[in-house]
Every structure is written in structure tokens, then in C-alpha cells.
Short mmCIF file of C-alpha atoms and ligand atoms in Angstrom, two decimals:
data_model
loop_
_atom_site.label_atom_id
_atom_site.label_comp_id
_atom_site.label_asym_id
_atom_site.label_seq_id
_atom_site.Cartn_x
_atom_site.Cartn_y
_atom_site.Cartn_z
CA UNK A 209 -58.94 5.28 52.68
CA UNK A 210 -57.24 8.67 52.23
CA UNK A 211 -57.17 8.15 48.48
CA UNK A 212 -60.03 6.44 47.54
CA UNK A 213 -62.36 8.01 45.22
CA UNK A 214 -65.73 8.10 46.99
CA UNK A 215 -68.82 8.14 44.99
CA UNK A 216 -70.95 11.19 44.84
CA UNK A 217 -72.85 11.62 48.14
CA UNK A 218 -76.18 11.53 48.26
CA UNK A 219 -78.14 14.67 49.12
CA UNK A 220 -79.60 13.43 52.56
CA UNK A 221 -77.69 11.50 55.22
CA UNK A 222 -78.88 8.22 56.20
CA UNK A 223 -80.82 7.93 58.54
CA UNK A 224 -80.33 3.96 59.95
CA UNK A 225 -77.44 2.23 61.60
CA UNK A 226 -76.94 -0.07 59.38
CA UNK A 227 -76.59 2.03 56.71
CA UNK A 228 -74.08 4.15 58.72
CA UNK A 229 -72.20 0.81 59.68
CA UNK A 230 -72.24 0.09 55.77
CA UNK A 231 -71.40 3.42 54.52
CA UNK A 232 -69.15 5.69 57.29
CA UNK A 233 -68.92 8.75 57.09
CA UNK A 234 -64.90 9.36 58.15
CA UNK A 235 -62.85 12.03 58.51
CA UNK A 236 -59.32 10.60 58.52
CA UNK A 237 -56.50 13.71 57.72
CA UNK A 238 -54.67 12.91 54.34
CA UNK A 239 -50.63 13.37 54.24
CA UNK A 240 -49.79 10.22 56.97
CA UNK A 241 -46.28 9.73 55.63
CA UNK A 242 -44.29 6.86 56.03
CA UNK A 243 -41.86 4.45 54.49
CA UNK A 244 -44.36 1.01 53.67
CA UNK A 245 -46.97 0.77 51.18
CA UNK A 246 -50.70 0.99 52.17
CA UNK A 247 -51.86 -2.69 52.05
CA UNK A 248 -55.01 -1.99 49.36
CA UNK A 249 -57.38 -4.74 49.44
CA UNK A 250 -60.29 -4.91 47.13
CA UNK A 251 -61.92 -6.32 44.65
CA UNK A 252 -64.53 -3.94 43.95
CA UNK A 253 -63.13 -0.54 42.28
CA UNK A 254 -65.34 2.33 42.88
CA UNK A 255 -66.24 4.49 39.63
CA UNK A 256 -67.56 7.87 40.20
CA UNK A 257 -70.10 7.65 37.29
CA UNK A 258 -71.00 5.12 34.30
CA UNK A 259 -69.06 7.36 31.78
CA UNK A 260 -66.09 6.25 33.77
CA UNK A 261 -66.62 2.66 34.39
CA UNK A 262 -67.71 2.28 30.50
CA UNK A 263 -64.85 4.53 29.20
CA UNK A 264 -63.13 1.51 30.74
CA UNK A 265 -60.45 -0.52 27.77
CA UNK A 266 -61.10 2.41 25.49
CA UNK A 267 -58.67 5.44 27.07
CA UNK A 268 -59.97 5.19 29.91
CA UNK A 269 -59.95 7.94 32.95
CA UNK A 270 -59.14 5.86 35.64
CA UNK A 271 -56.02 3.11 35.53
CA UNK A 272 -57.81 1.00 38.64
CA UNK A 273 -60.70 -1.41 37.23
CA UNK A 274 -61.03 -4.61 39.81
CA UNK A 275 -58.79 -5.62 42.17
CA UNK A 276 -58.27 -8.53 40.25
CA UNK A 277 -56.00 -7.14 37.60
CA UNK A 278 -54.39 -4.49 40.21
CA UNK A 279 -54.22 -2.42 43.00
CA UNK A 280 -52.13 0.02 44.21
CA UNK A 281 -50.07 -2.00 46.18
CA UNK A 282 -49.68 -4.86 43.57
CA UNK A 283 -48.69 -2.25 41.27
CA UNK A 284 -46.01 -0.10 43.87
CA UNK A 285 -44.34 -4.36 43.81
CA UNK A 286 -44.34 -4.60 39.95
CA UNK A 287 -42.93 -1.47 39.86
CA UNK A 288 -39.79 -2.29 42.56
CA UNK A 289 -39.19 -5.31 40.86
CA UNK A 290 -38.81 -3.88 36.85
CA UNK A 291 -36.49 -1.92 38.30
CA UNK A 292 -34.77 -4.44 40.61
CA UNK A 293 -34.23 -6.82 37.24
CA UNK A 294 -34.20 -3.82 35.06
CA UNK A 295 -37.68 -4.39 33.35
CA UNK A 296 -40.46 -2.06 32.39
CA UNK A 297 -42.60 -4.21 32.99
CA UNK A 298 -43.64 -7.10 35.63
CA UNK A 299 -46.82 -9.39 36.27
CA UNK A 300 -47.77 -10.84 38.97
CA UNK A 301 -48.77 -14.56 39.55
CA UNK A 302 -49.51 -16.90 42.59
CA UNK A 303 -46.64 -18.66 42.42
CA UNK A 304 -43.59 -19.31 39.97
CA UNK A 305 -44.77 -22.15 38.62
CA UNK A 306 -47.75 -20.13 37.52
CA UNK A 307 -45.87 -17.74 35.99
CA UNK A 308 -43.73 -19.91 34.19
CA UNK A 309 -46.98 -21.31 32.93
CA UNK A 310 -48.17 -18.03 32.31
CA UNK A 311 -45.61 -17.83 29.56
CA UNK A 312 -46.27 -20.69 28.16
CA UNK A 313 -50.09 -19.84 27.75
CA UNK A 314 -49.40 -16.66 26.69
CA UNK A 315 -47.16 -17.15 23.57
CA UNK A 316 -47.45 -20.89 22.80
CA UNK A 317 -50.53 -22.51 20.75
CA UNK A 318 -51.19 -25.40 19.27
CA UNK A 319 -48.81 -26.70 16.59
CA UNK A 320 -45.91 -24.58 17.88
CA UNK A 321 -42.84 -25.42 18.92
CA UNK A 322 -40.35 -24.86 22.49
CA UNK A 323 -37.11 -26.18 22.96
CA UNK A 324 -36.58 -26.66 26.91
CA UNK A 325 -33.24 -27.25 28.54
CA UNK A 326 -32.73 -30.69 29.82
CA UNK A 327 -32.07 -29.22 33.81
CA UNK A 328 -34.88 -27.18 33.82
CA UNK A 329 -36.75 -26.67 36.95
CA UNK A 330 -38.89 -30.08 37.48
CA UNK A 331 -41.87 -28.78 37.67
CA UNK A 332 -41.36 -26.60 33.91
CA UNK A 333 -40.30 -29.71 32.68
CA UNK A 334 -43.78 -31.23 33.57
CA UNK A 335 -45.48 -28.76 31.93
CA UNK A 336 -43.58 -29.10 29.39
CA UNK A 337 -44.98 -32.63 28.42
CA UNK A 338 -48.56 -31.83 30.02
CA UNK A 339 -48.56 -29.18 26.87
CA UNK A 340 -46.97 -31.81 24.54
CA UNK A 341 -49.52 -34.44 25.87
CA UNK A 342 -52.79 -33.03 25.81
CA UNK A 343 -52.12 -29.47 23.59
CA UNK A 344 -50.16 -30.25 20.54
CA UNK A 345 -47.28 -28.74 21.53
CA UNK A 346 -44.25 -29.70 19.96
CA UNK A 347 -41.63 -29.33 23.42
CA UNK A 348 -38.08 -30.49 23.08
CA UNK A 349 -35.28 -30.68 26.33
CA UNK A 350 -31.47 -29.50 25.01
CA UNK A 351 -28.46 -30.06 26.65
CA UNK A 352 -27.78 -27.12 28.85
CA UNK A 353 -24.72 -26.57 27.49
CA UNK A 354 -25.21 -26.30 23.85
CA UNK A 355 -24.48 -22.78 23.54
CA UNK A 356 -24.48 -21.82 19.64
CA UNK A 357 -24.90 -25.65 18.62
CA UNK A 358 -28.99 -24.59 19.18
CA UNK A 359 -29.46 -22.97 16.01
CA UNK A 360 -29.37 -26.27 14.71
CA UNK A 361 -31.96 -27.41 16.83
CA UNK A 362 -34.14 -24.50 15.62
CA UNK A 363 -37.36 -25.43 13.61
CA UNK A 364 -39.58 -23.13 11.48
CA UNK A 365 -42.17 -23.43 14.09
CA UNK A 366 -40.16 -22.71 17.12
CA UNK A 367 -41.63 -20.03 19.11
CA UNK A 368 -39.83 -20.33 22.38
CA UNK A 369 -36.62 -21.14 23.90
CA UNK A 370 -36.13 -21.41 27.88
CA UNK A 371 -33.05 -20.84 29.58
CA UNK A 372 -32.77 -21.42 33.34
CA UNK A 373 -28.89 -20.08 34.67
CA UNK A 374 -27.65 -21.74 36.27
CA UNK A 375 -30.19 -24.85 36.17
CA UNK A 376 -32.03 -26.68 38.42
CA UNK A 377 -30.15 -28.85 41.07
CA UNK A 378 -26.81 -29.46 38.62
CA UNK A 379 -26.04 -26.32 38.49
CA UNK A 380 -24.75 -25.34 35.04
CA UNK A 381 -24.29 -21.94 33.65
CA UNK A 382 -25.31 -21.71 29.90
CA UNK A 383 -23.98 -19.50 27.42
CA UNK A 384 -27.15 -17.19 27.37
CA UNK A 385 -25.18 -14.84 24.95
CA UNK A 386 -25.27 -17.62 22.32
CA UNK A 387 -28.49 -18.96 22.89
CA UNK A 388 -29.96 -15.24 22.23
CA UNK A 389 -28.18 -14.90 19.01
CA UNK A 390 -29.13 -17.70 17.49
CA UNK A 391 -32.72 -17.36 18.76
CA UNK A 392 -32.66 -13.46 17.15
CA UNK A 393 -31.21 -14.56 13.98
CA UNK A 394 -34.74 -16.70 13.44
CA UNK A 395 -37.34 -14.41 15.52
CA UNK A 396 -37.58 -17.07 17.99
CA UNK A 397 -38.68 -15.31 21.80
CA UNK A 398 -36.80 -16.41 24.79
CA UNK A 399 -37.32 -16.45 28.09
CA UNK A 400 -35.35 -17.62 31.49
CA UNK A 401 -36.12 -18.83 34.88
CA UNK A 402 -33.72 -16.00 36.43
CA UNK A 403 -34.80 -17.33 40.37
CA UNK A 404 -31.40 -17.82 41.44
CA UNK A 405 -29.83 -13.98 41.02
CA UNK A 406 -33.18 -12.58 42.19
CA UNK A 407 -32.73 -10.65 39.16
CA UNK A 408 -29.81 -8.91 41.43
CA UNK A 409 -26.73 -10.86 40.08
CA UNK A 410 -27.82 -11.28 36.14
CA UNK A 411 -29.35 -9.01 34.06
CA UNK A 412 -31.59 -10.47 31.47
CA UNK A 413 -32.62 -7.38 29.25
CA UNK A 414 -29.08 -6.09 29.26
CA UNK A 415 -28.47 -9.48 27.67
CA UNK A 416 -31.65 -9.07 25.07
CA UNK A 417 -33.59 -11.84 26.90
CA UNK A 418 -37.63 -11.38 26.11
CA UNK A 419 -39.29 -12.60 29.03
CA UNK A 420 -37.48 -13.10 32.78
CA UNK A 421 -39.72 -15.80 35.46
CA UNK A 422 -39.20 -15.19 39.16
CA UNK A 423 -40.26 -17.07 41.93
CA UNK A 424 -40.60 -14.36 44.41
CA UNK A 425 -41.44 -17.13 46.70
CA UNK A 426 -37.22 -17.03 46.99
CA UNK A 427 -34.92 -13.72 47.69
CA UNK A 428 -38.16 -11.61 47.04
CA UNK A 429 -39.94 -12.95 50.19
CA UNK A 430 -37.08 -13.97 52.17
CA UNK A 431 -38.90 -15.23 54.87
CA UNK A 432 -39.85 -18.59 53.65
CA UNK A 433 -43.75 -17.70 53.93
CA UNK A 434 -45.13 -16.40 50.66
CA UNK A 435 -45.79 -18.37 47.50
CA UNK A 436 -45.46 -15.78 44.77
CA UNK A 437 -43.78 -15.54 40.87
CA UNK A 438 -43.15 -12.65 38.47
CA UNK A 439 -43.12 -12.41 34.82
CA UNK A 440 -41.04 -9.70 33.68
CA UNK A 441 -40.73 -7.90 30.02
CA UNK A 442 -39.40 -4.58 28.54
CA UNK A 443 -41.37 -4.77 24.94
CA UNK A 444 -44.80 -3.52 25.44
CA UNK A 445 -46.42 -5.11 22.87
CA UNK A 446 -45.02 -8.90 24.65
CA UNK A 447 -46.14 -7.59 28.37
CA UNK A 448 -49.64 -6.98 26.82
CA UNK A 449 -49.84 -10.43 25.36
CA UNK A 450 -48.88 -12.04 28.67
CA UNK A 451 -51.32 -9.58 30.97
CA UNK A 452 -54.09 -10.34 28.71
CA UNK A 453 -53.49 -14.02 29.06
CA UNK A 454 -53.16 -13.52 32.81
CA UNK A 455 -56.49 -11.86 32.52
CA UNK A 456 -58.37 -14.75 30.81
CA UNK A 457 -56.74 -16.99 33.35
CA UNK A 458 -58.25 -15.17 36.15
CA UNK A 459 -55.18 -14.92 37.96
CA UNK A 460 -54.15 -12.65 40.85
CA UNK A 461 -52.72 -12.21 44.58
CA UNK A 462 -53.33 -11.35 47.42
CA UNK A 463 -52.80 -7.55 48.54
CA UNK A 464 -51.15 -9.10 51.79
CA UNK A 465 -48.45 -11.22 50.44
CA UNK A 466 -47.20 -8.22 48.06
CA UNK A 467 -47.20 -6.23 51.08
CA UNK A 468 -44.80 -8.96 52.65
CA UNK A 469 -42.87 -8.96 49.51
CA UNK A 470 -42.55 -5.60 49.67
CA UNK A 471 -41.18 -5.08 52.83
CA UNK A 472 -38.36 -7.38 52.39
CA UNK A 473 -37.16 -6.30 48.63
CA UNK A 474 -34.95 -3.08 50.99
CA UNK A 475 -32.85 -6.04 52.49
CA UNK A 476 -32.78 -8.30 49.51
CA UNK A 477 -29.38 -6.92 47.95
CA UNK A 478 -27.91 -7.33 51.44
CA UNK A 479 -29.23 -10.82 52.57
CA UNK A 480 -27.96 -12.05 48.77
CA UNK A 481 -24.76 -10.58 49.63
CA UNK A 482 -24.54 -12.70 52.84
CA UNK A 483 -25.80 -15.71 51.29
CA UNK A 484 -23.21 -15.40 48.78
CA UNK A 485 -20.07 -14.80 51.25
CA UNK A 486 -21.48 -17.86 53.51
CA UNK A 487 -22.16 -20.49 50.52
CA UNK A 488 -18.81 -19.65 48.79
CA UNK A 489 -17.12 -20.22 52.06
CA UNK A 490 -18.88 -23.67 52.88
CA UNK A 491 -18.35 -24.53 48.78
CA UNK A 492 -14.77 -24.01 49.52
CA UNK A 493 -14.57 -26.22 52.31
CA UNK A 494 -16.29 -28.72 50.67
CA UNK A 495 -13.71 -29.14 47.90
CA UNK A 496 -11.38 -30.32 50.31
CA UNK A 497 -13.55 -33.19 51.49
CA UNK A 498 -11.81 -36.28 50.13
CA UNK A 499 -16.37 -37.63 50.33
CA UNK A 500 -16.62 -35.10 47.63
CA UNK A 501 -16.15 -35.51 43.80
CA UNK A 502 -17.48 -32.23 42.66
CA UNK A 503 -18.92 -28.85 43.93
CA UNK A 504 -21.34 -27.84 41.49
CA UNK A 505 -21.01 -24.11 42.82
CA UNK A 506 -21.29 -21.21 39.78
CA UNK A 507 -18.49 -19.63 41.11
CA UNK A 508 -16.18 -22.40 41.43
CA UNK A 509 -14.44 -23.80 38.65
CA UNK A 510 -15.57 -27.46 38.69
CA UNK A 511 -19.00 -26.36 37.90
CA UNK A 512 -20.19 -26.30 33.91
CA UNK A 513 -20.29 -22.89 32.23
CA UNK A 514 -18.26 -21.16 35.07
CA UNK A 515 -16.54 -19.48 32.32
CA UNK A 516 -20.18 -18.03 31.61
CA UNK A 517 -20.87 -16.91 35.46
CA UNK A 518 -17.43 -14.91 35.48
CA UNK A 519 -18.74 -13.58 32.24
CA UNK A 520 -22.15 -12.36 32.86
CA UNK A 521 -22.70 -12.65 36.81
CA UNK A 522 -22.00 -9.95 39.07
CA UNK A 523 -22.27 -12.68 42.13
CA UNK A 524 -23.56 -15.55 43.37
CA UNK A 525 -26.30 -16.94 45.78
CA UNK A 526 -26.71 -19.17 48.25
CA UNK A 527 -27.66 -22.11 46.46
CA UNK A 528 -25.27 -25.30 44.84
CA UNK A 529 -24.69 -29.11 45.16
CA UNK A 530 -22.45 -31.60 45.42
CA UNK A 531 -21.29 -34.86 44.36
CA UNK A 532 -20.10 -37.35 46.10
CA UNK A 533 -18.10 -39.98 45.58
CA UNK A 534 -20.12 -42.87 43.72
CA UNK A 535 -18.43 -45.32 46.57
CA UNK A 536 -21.32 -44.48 48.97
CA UNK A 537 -24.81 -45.81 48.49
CA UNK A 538 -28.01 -43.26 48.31
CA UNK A 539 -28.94 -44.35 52.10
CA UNK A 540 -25.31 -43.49 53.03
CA UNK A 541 -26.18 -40.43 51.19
CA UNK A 542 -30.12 -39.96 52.85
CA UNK A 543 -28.62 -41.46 56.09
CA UNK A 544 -25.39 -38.37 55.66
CA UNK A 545 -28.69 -35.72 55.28
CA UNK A 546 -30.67 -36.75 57.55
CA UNK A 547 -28.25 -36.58 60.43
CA UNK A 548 -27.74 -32.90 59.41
CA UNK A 549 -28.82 -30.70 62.35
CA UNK A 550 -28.95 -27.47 61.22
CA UNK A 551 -29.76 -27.61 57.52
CA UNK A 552 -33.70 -28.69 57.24
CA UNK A 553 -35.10 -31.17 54.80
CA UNK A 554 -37.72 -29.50 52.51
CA UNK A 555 -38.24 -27.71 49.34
CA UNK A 556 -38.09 -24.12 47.97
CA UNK A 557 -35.24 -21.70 49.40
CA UNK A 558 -34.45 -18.20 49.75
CA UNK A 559 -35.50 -17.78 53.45
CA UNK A 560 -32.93 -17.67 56.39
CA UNK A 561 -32.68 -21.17 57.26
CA UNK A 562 -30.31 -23.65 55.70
CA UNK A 563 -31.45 -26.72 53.92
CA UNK A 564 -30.22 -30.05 52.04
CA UNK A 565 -31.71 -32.53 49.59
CA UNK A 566 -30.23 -35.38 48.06
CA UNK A 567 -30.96 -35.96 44.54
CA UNK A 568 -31.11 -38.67 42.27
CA UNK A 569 -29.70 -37.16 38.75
CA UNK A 570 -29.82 -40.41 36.38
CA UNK A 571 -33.55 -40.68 36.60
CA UNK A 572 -33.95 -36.88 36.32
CA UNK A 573 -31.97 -36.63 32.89
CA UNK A 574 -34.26 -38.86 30.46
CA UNK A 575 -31.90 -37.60 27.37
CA UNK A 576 -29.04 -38.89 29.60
CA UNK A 577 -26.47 -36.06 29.32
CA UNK A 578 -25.70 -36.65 33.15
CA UNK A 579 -23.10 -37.15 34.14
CA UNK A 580 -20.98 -34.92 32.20
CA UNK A 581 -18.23 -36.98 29.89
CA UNK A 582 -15.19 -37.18 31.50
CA UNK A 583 -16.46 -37.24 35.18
CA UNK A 584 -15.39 -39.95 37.57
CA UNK A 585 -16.76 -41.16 40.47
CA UNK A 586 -20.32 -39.63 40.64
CA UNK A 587 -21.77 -40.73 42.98
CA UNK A 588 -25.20 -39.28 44.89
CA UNK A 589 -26.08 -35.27 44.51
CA UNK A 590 -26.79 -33.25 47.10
CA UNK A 591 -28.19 -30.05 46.85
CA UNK A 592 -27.25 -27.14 49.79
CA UNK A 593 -28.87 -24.25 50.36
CA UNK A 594 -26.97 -22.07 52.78
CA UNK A 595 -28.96 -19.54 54.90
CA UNK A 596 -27.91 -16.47 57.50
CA UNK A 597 -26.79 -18.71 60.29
CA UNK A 598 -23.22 -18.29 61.10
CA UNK A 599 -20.67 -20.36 58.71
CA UNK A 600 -19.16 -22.37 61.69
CA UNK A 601 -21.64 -24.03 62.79
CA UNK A 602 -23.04 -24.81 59.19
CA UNK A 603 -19.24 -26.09 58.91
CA UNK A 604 -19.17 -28.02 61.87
CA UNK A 605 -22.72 -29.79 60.68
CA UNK A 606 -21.36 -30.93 57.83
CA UNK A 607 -18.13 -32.57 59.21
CA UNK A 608 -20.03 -34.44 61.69
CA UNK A 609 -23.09 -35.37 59.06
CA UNK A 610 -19.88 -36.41 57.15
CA UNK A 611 -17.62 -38.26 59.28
CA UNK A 612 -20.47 -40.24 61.02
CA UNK A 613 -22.07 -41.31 57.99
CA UNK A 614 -20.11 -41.62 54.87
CA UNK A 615 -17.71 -44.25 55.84
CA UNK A 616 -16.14 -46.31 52.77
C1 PLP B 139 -38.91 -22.52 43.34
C2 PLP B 139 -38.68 -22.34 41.91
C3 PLP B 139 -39.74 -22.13 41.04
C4 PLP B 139 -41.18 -22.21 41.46
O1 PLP B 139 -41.56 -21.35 42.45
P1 PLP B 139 -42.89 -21.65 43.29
O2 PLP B 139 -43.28 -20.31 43.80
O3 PLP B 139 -42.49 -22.62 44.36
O4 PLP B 139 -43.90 -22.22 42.36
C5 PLP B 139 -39.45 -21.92 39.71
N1 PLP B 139 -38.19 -21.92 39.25
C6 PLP B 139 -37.14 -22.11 40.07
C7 PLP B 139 -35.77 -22.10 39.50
C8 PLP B 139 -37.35 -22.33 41.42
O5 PLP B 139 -36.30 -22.55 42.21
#
């Protein structure tokens, strides 16, 4: 309340309760100081005369216009994360699929053309050929690790390139540095699905990436109860194109889940820094399961584009898979997950509580560049997400899962 601009009072009081129930009179002493943001709800915004409210879109006097499009508190969270990711700019979307089809709304029309890489996030990939389908969209999946090679793969009409690093479920880490190049050299935006570092552990601008997509709904929340996603930008001229597309699209959130948000981006270096030492340990046990072919862990060296991670990564998450060796059948495999105790079966991560999924790769790579030449023996994928219980007992899960189920 303390900061609310109230409208100009009238010259008599009111006279009726339910006028006074409508329209309080309070007295409530400014200068309350204290570390969280005020939760603003709203959706009107008060003007304090029709100059004001028209001067609206034209230098206006007032930033606030409907609580739609912002309030303070949705603003104080786009501000903590550009500087998290080390943006200027962030948006704010319901979820991260929506902002990852935010982006694609926002700079892709009819006739153009996107170039997709083939482990993108499911989901994105859907979208992908919903746009092709049904809104003459020319949108094309590359193999993740193409690097330079997609300059050939470049078309006069190419508007966008994703990158997702690493991707979706297999893990790999492309060369972003390439990709970039060779989209500069032809004015071709990109964008990346940056979830996994939380925009902590890779720095997209610093690597002259356009557009970053976060699904706050990970790190950002943390507690495995919001459903939120980020667009992020530095050029001003690109943020405007994207906020005025989220404007059309009638988009927004609610005041209470940025408050969440923002009460748990103070611990998110710290948790990330957990979930790193905790997965890396587990990864490292798992390579010396003779059940496991591969561990498909960024900072381990069996995993695609590692070479890349050591490069541009400052750390690593909590998230990886594994393969296992193709001599056990997918119920071994569902059979080996579901007898895990302490990692749940479910979707999304970034919360405190460990989970697994088994995957099915060969039906999820259409332009069959899985698995990677020269592999032998993949079998079933599982994908681990480790959480903030203690490493032991995650351990000790896994040896039993493994022992009981995945017999030869
Ligand atoms: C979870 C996830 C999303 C989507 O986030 P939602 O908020 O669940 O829509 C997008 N990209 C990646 C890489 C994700 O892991």
C-alpha cells in the first residue's frame, strides 16, 4: 500500500459503509524495511488523471500500466535474473514451454526458416512441427554436434537457430562458439534453452547468444512448486519485439509465484553447487558399474562435447543419464527404476528430491543420429536427477535398484 499512488481525494468523506469498506481510508507508516519483495497483486493500475493514463505508449509519466504487462514485483524478478544470466533484459512467461514459444512467435513468420537441434527439449521439438504443420514454417532438427558444419545447413531464409547445452536427456554439449559464428556471418538470430546452468554455470551473452529460455520452473524455484519460464535478451530493439509479442499473446503470471521465485534465487548459487558435488559423485560411481555402458554426465569424459563444457562451463548441475548395457531389456530397465526408493518417478527437476526416468532414445531421434558411431552396447537410457539428500543413501539406492534387477 505504502507506495501506491492514490487518486485525488474527493472533497467530502463518504458517508456509507460500504463505501468505507470499498475505499479505506489507512494510515499505514511508510519506511517498513526488510529483505523480501512486497508481493504486488493487481491488475488494475491506478492513474492519477487522464493526461496520465493517455500519455500512456507515448513517453509516458508513469512505467506501471496493468498488471498484466508488470508489477513491481514481476519486475524486482526480471531484474535478479538479467543479472543472474547477465542480461539486460528478461520476460516473463507461465511456463518454459511458453517462453520457448514466445520466441518462436516473436521472430518467426510465415515462410521463414529455423534449424532445431535433433535433442532438443521434446516439447520444442513439438512445436517445432506444430509451426511447420499448420504455419508455414520451414523447421529443420541438426545433429547436436555439428559445430561449424551448420553454415552449410544455413538457408537465405533462416531466421533462427536453437541451441539447447547440453541437450535434452542425451546430454551433449555443442560447440555454441561455432554455431554463433556461423549464424553471425549470415545475420541469422540464435537463441538457447540455457535450463540446465540456471544461467549460473554458462553465460550466453558473454558468448554473443541473442535470446537465452529458462524454465524457472527448475533452479529458479527450487522447490518443485512453480511452473514459470524466462526469456532473456541484451539488444533492446530484440527484447521489444519479444515483449510486444508477449503482449498480443496476453501472457502473464502470477504476483505470487514470482514472489516464490524470488525468495529462492539467494540460495540458488548454493543449492547448484550441492547438486553439482552430489551428481558428480554418484556419476563417478556409476562408471564403475560393469550394468553401465556410458555416463552421459557434461563433466565426464564419455559424454559428447565434454571438450566444450571444460571450455565454456564454469560447473555442472545435477542432472545426466546413463546407458546401460543393451543386454538388459526396457522392463529390466522400468523394473531397475521402479524399485528405486529414494529417487521419484516424474517429470521436471530442479527441486530437492531425486528422480529417475528411463528413456527410450531410438524412437526419440527420427533423423537417427543415436546412438553415436562407434558406441557399443547401448542399451536402455536412464535419466538421473540428483537432489540435496545425502550421497550415501542415493548410492546405496542405486546398488540395490541395480543388483536386484539387472541380472544378465
Ligand atoms: C523443463 C524444461 C522446459 C520446460 O519448462 P516448463 O516450465 O515445464 O514448461 C524447457 N526446457 C528444458 C530444457 C527443460 O528442462
Amino acid at each position: 500500500m505504502s507506495d501506491r499512488q492514490p487518486p485525488e481525494q474527493p472533497a467530502s468523506q463518504p458517508a456509507y459503509l460500504a463505501t468505507v469498506a470499498v475505499q479505506p481510508e489507512l494510515d499505514i507508516a511508510p519506511g517498513f524495511a526488510s529483505f523480501s519483495q512486497a508481493t504486488h497483486r493487481g491488475s488494475t493500475v491506478v492513474f492519477r488523471n487522464l493526461a496520465e493514463l493517455r500519455a500512456h505508449g507515448d513517453g509516458a509519466t508513469t512505467y506501471w500500466r496493468y498488471g498484466l504487462h508488470a508489477t513491481p514485483t514481476s519486475e524486482a524478478l526480471c531484474q535478479h535474473l538479467a543479472l543472474i544470466e547477465g542480461a539486460r533484459h528478461a520476460l516473463l512467461l507461465p511456463s518454459g514451454l511458453a517462453a520457448i514459444s514466445q520466441v518462436y512467435f516473436a521472430l518467426v513468420k510465415s515462410g521463414d526458416d529455423v534449424l532445431v537441434p535433433d535433442n532438443v527439449y521434446g516439447p520444442n521439438r513439438e512445436h517445432g512441427e506444430w509451426l511447420a504443420r499448420d504455419f508455414g514454417v520451414s523447421v529443420r532438427y541438426y545433429d547436436p554436434m555439428i559445430g561449424a558444419g551448420i553454415a552449410g545447413l544455413i538457408r537465405s531464409n533462416t531466421r533462427l537457430i536453437w541451441m539447447e547445452s547440453p541437450g535434452s536427456v542425451t546430454m551433449e554439449i555443442p560447440d555454441t562458439e561455432a554455431i554463433v559464428a556461423a549464424a553471425k556471418a549470415r545475420g541469422v538470430l540464435t537463441a538457447i534453452d540455457n535450463t540446465w546452468s540456471a544461467g549460473v554455470y554458462f553465460r550466453p551473452f558473454d558468448k554473443g547468444i541473442d535470446i537465452s529460455v529458462q524454465a524457472l520452473t527448475k533452479y529458479q524455484s527450487g522447490g518443485s512448486d512453480v511452473l514459470m519460464g524466462a526469456v532473456l535478451s541484451t539488444d533492446d530493439k530484440l527484447h521489444d519485439r519479444i515483449k510486444r509479442a508477449r503482449m498480443l499473446m496476453g501472457w502473464g503470471v502470477s504476483a505470487d509465484d514470482c514472489y516464490l521465485v524470488l525468495r529462492s534465487l539467494p540460495s540458488m548459487p548454493v543449492r547448484l553447487a550441492a547438486h553439482d558435488r552430489a551428481a558428480r559423485e554418484v556419476a563417478e560411481w556409476l562408471t564403475q558399474r560393469p550394468e553401465v555402458v556410458k555416463v552421459l554426465h557434461p563433466a565426464l569424459p564419455d559424454c559428447p562435447g565434454h571438450d566444450f563444457w571444460r571450455r565454456d562451463f564454469s560447473g555442472a548441475t545435477g542432472l545426466f543419464s546413463i546407458v546401460l548395457h543393451a543386454r538388459y531389456t526396457r522392463a529390466q530397465v522400468d523394473a531397475f527404476v521402479e524399485a528405486l526408493r529414494l529417487f521419484a518417478i516424474g517429470w521436471s527437476w530442479g527441486g530437492a528430491h531425486s528422480l529417475a526416468l528411463p528413456y527410450h532414445v531410438q524412437t526419440m531421434r527420427p533423423q537417427g543420429s543415436w546412438p553415436p558411431v562407434g558406441w557399443e552396447n547401448t542399451g536402455e537410457l536412464v535419466r538421473l536427477y540428483i537432489g540435496l539428500e545425502d550421497t550415501r543413501d542415493l548410492i546405496a539406492d542405486l546398488r540395490g535398484a541395480m543388483e536386484s534387477q539387472l541380472v544378465a
